[in-house]
Coordinates of C-alpha atoms in Angstrom, one line a residue:
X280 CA -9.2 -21.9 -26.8
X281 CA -12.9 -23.0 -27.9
X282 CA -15.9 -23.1 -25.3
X283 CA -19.6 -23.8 -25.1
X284 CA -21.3 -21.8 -22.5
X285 CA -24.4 -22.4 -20.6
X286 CA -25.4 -19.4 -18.6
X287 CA -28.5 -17.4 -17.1
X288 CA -28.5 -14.7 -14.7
X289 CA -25.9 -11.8 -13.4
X290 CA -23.5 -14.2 -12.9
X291 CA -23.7 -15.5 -16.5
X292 CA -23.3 -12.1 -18.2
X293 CA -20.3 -11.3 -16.1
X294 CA -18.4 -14.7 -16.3
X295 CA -19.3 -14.3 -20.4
X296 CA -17.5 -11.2 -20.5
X297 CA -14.7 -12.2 -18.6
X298 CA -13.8 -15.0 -21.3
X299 CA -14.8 -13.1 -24.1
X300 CA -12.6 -10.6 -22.6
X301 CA -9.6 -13.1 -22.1
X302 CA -10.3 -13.9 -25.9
X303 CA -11.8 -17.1 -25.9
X304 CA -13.7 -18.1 -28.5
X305 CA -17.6 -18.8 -27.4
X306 CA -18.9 -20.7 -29.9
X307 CA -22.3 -21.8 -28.5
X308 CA -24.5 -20.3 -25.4
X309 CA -26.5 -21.9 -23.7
X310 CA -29.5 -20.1 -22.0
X311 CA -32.7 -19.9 -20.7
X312 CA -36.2 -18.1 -22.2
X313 CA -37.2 -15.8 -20.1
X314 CA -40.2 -16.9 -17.4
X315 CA -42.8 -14.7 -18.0
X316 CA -44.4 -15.7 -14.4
X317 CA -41.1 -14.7 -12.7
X318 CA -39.9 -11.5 -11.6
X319 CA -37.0 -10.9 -14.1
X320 CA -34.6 -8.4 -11.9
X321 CA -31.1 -9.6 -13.3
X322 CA -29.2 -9.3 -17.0
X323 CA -30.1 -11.3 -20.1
X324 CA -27.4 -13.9 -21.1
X325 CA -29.4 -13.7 -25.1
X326 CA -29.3 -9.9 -25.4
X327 CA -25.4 -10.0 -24.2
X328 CA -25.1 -13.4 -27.3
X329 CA -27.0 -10.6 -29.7
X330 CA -25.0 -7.6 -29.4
X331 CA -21.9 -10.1 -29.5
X332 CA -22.9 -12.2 -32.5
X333 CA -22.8 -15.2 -30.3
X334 CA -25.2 -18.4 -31.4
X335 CA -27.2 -18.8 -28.4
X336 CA -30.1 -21.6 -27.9
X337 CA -32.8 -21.9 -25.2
X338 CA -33.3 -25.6 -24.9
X339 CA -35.8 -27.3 -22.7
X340 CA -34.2 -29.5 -19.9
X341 CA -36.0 -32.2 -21.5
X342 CA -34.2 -31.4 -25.3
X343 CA -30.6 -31.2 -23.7
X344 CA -28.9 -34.7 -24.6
X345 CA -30.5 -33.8 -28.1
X346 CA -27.7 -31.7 -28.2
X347 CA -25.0 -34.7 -27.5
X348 CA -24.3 -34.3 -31.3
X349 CA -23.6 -30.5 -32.0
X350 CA -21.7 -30.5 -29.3
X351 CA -19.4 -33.2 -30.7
X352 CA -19.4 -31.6 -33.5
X353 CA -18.1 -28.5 -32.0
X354 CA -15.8 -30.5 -30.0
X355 CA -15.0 -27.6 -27.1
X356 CA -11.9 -27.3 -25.2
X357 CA -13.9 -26.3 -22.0
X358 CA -17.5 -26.4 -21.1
X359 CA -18.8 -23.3 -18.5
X360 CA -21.9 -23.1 -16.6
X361 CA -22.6 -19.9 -15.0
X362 CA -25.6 -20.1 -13.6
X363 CA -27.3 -22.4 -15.6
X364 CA -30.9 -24.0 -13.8
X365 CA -31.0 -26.9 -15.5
X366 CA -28.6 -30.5 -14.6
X367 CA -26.5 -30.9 -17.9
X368 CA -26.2 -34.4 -18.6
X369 CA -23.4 -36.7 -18.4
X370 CA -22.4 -37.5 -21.9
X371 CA -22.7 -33.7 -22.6
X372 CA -19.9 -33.0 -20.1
X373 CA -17.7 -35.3 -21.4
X374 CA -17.6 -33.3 -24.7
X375 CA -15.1 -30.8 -23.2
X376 CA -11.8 -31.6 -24.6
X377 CA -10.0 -30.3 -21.2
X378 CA -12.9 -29.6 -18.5
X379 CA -16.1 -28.8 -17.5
X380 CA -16.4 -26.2 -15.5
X381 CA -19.5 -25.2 -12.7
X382 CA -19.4 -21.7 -10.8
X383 CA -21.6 -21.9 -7.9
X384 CA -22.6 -19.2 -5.7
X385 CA -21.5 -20.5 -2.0
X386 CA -17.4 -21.2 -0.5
X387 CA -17.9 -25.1 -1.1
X388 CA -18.5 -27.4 0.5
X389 CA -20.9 -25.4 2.1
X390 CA -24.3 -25.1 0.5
X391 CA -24.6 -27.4 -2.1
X392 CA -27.3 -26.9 -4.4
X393 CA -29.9 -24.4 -5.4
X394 CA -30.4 -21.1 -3.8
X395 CA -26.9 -21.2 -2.1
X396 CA -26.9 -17.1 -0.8
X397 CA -30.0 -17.6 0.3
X398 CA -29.6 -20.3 2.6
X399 CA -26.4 -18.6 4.0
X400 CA -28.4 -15.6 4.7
X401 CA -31.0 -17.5 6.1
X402 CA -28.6 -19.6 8.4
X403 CA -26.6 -16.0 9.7
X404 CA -23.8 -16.7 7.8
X405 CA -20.9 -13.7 7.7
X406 CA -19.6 -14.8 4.8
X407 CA -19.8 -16.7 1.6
X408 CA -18.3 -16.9 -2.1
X409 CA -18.2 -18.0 -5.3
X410 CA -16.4 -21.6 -6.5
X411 CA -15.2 -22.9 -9.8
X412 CA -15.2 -26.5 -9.8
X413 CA -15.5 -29.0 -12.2
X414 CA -18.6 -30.4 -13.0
X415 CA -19.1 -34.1 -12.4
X416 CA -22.8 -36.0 -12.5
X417 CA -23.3 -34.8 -8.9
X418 CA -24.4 -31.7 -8.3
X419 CA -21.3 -29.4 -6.8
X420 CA -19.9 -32.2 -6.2
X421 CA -16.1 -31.9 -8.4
X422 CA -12.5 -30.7 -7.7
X423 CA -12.5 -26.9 -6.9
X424 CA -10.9 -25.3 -9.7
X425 CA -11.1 -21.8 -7.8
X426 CA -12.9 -19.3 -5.0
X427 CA -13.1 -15.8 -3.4
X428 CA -14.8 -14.8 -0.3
X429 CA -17.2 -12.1 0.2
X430 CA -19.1 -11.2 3.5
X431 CA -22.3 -10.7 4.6
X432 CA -23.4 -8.0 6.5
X433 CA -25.8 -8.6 9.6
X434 CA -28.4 -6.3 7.4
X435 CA -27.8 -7.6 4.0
X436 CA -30.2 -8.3 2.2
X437 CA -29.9 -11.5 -0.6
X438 CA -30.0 -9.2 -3.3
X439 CA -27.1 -6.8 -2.4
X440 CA -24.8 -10.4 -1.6
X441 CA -25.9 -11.8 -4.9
X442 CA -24.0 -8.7 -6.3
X443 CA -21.2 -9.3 -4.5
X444 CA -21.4 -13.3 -5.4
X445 CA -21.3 -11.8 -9.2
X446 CA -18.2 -10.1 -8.4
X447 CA -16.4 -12.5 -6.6
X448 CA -17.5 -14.9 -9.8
X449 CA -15.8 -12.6 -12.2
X450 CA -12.6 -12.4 -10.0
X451 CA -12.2 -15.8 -9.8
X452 CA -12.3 -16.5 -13.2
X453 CA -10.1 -13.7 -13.8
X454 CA -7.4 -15.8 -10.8
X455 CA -7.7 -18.9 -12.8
X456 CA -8.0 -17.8 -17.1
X457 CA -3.7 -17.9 -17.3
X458 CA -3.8 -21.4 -16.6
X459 CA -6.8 -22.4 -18.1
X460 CA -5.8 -20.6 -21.5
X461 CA -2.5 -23.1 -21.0
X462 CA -4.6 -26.4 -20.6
X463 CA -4.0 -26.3 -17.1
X464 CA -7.0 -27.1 -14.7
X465 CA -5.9 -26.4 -11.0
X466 CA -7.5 -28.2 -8.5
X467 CA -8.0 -29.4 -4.8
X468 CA -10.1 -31.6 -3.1
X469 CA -14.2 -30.7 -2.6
X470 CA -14.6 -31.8 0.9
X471 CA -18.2 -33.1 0.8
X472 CA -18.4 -34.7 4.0
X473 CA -17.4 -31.1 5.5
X474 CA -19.8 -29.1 4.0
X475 CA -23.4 -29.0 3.5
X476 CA -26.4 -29.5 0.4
X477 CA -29.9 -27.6 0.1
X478 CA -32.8 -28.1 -1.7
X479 CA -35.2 -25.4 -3.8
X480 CA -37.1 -23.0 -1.7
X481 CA -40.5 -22.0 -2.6
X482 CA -42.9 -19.2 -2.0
X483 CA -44.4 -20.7 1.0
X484 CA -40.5 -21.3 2.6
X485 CA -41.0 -17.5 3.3
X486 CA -44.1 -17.9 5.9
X487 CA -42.8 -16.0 9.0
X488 CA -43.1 -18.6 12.7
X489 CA -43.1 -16.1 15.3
X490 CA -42.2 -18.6 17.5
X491 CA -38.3 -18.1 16.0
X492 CA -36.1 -15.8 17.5
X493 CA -35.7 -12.5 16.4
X494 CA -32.3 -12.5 14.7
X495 CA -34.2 -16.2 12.8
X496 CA -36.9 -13.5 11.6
X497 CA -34.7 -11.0 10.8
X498 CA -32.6 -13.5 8.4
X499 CA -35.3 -14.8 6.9
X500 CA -36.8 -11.5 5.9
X501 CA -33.4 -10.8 4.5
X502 CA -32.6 -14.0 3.0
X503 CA -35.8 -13.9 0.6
X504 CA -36.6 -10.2 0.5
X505 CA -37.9 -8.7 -2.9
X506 CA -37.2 -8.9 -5.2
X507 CA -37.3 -12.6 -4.2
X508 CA -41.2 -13.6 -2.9
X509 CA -40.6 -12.5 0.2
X510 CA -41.0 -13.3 4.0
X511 CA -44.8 -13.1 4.9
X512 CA -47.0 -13.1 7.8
X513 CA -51.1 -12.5 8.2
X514 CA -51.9 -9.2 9.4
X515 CA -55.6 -7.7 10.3
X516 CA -57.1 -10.7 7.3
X517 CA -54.3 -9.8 4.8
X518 CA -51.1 -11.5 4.0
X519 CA -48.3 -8.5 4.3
X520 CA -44.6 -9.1 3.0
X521 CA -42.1 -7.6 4.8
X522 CA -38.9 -6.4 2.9
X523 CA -37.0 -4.7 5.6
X524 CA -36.5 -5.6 9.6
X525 CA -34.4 -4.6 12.1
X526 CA -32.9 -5.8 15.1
X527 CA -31.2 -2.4 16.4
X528 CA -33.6 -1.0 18.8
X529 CA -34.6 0.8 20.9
X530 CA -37.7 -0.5 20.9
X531 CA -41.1 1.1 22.9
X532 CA -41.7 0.2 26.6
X533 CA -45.2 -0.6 25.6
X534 CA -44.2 -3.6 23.4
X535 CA -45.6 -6.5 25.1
X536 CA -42.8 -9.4 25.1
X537 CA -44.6 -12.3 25.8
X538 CA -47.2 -12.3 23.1
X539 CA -45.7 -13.0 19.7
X540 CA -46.7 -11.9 16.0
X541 CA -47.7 -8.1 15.2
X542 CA -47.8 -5.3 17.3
X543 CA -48.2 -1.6 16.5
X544 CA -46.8 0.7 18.9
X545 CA -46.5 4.3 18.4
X546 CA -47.4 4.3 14.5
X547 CA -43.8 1.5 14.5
X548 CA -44.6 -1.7 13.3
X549 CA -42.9 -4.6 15.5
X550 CA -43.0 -8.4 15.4
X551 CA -42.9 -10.1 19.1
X552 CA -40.4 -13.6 18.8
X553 CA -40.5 -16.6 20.2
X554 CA -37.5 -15.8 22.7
X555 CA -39.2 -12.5 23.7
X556 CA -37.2 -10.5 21.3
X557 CA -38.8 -7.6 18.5
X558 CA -37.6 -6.9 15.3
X559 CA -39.0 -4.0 14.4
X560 CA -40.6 -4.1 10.5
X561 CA -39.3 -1.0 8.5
X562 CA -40.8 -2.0 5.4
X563 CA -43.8 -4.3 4.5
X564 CA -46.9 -4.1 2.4
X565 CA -49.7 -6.6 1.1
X566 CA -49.5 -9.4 -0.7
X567 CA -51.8 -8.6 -3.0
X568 CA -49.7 -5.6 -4.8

């Protein structure tokens, strides 16, 4: 079996690996050049292509149906993306002798679209997953090919479920390889009108309304800790990022419940809610560093 692969992050590495393992023959990556504005915390997909001798390209979303030809030419039996940013057009998809195939970082339906774990954090999900589905024009929008569950503990950061997303990607791969290496595509139903699509968050998404409830706080400080931008709230004229809350208690007699935002107490940090709750803030420094 012959594939093209477009993948970026964690997810891409492993999922690579996991075919090359099964002895698929990559014949083209697809990835992304490194941005030198953003905090790069995860695995390169190009340094993985290197020390394999895989041909790897970093195309511009724009320069992507420029490749309509070579992969024609190449003529695939499957198509991957792991974890590629960038919609890959229609007329590439249909390249793929057998299938295109998307692994998305949620248990679709649920959280369609970009930043998947960090909108289940944010929402107090307790669990979530990887899918393999098969790509189609609309975004995780095709047949699910296959998934694993992972859960999400009430403390979790999105970093430490992101690893376990990366996991769960591997293992389903790993559940569905035998039939794919036979031609075979499973599949079932993607349920749209059960589940749920999200947009891009941004920087700003991570402003802190104290007017929230506590466990609201405490999930959104979790959903976009670092080394995501971060949850953030103005403190004495500076804007402080907190990386770390908790909701556990006990908390000082002297907090006063009724006013929200900051409160020190006790050399303990706290942050007074909009239902009269504290989390207390274990973790936070300025914006500035």
């Amino acid at each position: 079996m012959h594939a093209v692969v477009f993948a970026y992050h964690d997810v891409g590495v492993n999922c690579l690996k996991a075919l090359l393992n099964a002895g698929i023959q990559v014949d083209l990556v697809v990835t992304h050049e490194d941005d030198p504005n953003e905090n790069v915390w995860f695995a390169s997909v190009a340094k993985l292509c290197t020390e394999k001798n895989i041909p790897y390209i970093t195309p511009s979303a724009s320069e992507l149906n420029d490749l309509t030809p070579k992969l024609q030419a190449l003529s695939p039996d499957y198509i991957f993306s792991f974890y590629y940013r960038h919609m890959i057009p229609a007329q590439i998809l249909a390249c793929a002798k057998i299938a295109a195939l998307n692994m998305h970082g949620s248990l679709l339906p649920k959280y369609r679209g970009r930043a998947p774990v960090n909108w289940a954090i944010l929402h107090g999900e307790t669990e979530t997953g990887a899918t393999l589905h098969v790509m189609e024009v609309k975004p995780d929008a095709g047949d699910i090919v296959g998934q694993a569950k992972v859960s999400i503990g009430p403390d979790e950061t999105a970093t430490d479920v992101f690893g376990k997303v990366s996991e769960a990607a591997v293992a389903v791969i790993n559940q569905v390889l035998p039939e794919l290496l036979q031609g075979k595509v499973p599949r079932k139903p993607n349920e749209l009108q059960k589940g749920s699509y999200f947009g891009g968050r941004k920087p700003a998404d991570g402003q802190i309304h104290w007017n929230q409830s506590a466990q609201q706080v405490h999930n959104l400080v979790r959903a976009v800790a670092p080394p995501y931008p971060g949850a953030f709230t103005e403190h004495n004229g500076a804007t402080m990022i907190l990386a770390r809350t908790s909701l556990k208690g006990p908390f000082p007699a002297k907090l006063d419940l009724r006013a929200t935002g900051i409160q020190v107490v006790d050399n303990r940090v706290f942050g007074i809610c909009g239902d009269h709750q504290a989390v207390e803030v274990l973790e936070w420094f300025p914006a500035s560093k």
